């Protein structure tokens, strides 16, 4: 049995990748994860992740926030090196809704390792986003 964990986020105004990263940087998060900087653009029929060297992080963020992709959903991997965990942040087309999936070395609940430690993600990801115009969130950790 596998599990899917996700945090749905709703912002007061359209969010940008740069804005989210700016808020989260002060709380230990960044775009450099073990594979480098991983990102994704909404394609015609598929979503393909691309990884680049860490030195290209600013270029990737600028591209994800550019006018050329404003009508597309975009995603970037976020990583918290001190906690050795991360996940994928997806900004949907409207940019006021987003999702975070803790898929990079997901934190687990002690005593119930099949479950995600959603409390940790709320404290370390969701609460900081209140500084960035977060209006609400919804958590899911479900067996598939």
Coordinates of C-alpha atoms in Angstrom, one line a residue:
X1 CA 0.0 0.0 0.0
X2 CA 1.3 3.5 -0.8
X3 CA 0.3 6.8 0.6
X4 CA -0.2 10.2 -0.9
X5 CA 0.4 13.3 1.2
X6 CA -0.4 16.9 0.0
X7 CA -0.9 20.3 1.4
X8 CA -3.3 22.5 -0.6
X9 CA -2.5 26.2 -0.2
X10 CA -4.7 29.3 -1.0
X11 CA -3.1 32.7 -1.2
X12 CA -4.8 36.1 -0.9
X13 CA -3.2 37.3 -4.1
X14 CA -1.3 35.5 -7.0
X15 CA 1.9 34.0 -5.6
X16 CA 5.2 33.9 -7.3
X17 CA 8.0 31.3 -7.0
X18 CA 10.4 34.1 -6.0
X19 CA 7.9 35.4 -3.3
X20 CA 7.4 31.9 -1.8
X21 CA 11.1 31.2 -1.8
X22 CA 11.8 34.6 -0.2
X23 CA 9.4 33.9 2.7
X24 CA 10.6 30.3 3.2
X25 CA 14.3 31.1 2.9
X26 CA 14.2 32.6 6.4
X27 CA 12.9 29.3 7.7
X28 CA 15.5 27.1 6.2
X29 CA 13.9 26.2 2.8
X30 CA 15.5 26.7 -0.6
X31 CA 15.4 25.5 -4.2
X32 CA 18.6 23.4 -4.1
X33 CA 17.8 19.8 -3.3
X34 CA 20.0 16.6 -3.7
X35 CA 19.5 16.6 -7.5
X36 CA 20.3 20.2 -7.9
X37 CA 17.4 22.6 -8.8
X38 CA 14.4 20.7 -10.1
X39 CA 11.5 22.3 -11.8
X40 CA 8.6 21.6 -14.1
X41 CA 6.4 23.6 -16.6
X42 CA 2.9 22.5 -17.6
X43 CA 3.3 21.0 -21.0
X44 CA 0.8 20.0 -23.7
X45 CA 0.1 16.5 -22.4
X46 CA 2.9 15.8 -20.0
X47 CA 4.9 17.1 -17.1
X48 CA 8.6 16.5 -17.3
X49 CA 10.9 17.4 -14.4
X50 CA 14.1 19.1 -15.4
X51 CA 17.2 19.3 -13.0
X52 CA 19.9 21.9 -13.4
X53 CA 23.0 22.9 -11.5
X54 CA 22.5 24.9 -8.2
X55 CA 24.2 27.9 -9.8
X56 CA 21.2 28.2 -12.2
X57 CA 18.6 28.6 -9.4
X58 CA 18.0 32.4 -9.9
X59 CA 17.6 31.8 -13.7
X60 CA 15.0 29.0 -13.1
X61 CA 13.1 31.1 -10.6
X62 CA 13.0 34.1 -13.0
X63 CA 11.8 31.8 -15.8
X64 CA 9.0 30.2 -13.7
X65 CA 7.8 33.7 -12.8
X66 CA 8.1 35.1 -16.3
X67 CA 5.2 36.5 -18.4
X68 CA 5.9 33.7 -21.0
X69 CA 4.6 31.0 -18.6
X70 CA 2.1 33.1 -16.6
X71 CA -0.8 31.0 -18.1
X72 CA 0.8 27.7 -17.2
X73 CA 1.1 25.8 -13.9
X74 CA 4.7 25.6 -12.7
X75 CA 6.5 23.5 -10.1
X76 CA 9.8 23.6 -8.2
X77 CA 11.4 21.3 -5.7
X78 CA 11.9 22.9 -2.2
X79 CA 14.4 21.5 0.2
X80 CA 15.2 22.1 3.9
X81 CA 18.8 20.9 4.3
X82 CA 18.9 21.1 8.1
X83 CA 15.9 18.8 8.3
X84 CA 17.0 16.7 5.3
X85 CA 13.5 16.8 3.8
X86 CA 11.7 18.5 1.0
X87 CA 9.0 18.3 -1.7
X88 CA 7.4 19.7 -4.7
X89 CA 5.6 23.0 -4.8
X90 CA 3.1 23.4 -7.6
X91 CA 1.7 26.8 -8.4
X92 CA -1.5 26.3 -10.3
X93 CA -2.5 28.5 -13.3
X94 CA -4.4 31.1 -11.2
X95 CA -1.3 31.4 -8.9
X96 CA -3.6 31.9 -5.9
X97 CA -3.8 28.1 -5.3
X98 CA -0.9 25.8 -4.9
X99 CA 0.0 22.4 -3.6
X100 CA 3.0 21.0 -1.7
X101 CA 3.8 17.3 -1.8
X102 CA 6.4 16.1 0.7
X103 CA 8.1 13.6 -1.6
X104 CA 11.8 14.3 -1.0
X105 CA 12.9 12.3 2.1
X106 CA 9.4 12.7 3.6
X107 CA 9.2 13.1 7.3
X108 CA 7.4 10.2 9.0
X109 CA 5.4 10.0 12.2
X110 CA 7.4 8.1 14.9
X111 CA 5.6 4.9 15.6
X112 CA 3.6 5.1 12.4
X113 CA 6.2 5.3 9.6
X114 CA 3.7 4.9 6.9
X115 CA 2.2 8.2 7.8
X116 CA 3.6 11.7 7.0
X117 CA 4.5 14.0 9.9
X118 CA 2.1 16.7 8.7
X119 CA 2.5 18.7 11.9
X120 CA 6.2 19.3 11.1
X121 CA 5.2 20.6 7.6
X122 CA 2.5 22.8 9.0
X123 CA 5.0 24.3 11.6
X124 CA 7.9 24.7 9.2
X125 CA 6.2 25.4 5.8
X126 CA 2.6 26.5 6.2
X127 CA 3.0 28.9 9.2
X128 CA 5.9 30.7 7.6
X129 CA 3.7 31.2 4.4
X130 CA 1.3 33.3 6.5
X131 CA 3.9 36.1 6.0
X132 CA 3.4 35.7 2.3
X133 CA -0.4 36.1 2.1
X134 CA -1.5 32.6 2.8
X135 CA -5.3 32.5 3.5
X136 CA -5.8 28.9 4.2
X137 CA -4.6 25.3 3.8
X138 CA -5.9 21.8 3.7
X139 CA -3.9 18.6 4.6
X140 CA -4.2 15.1 3.2
X141 CA -2.3 12.0 4.0
X142 CA -4.2 9.1 2.5
X143 CA -3.6 5.5 1.5
X144 CA -3.9 4.9 -2.2

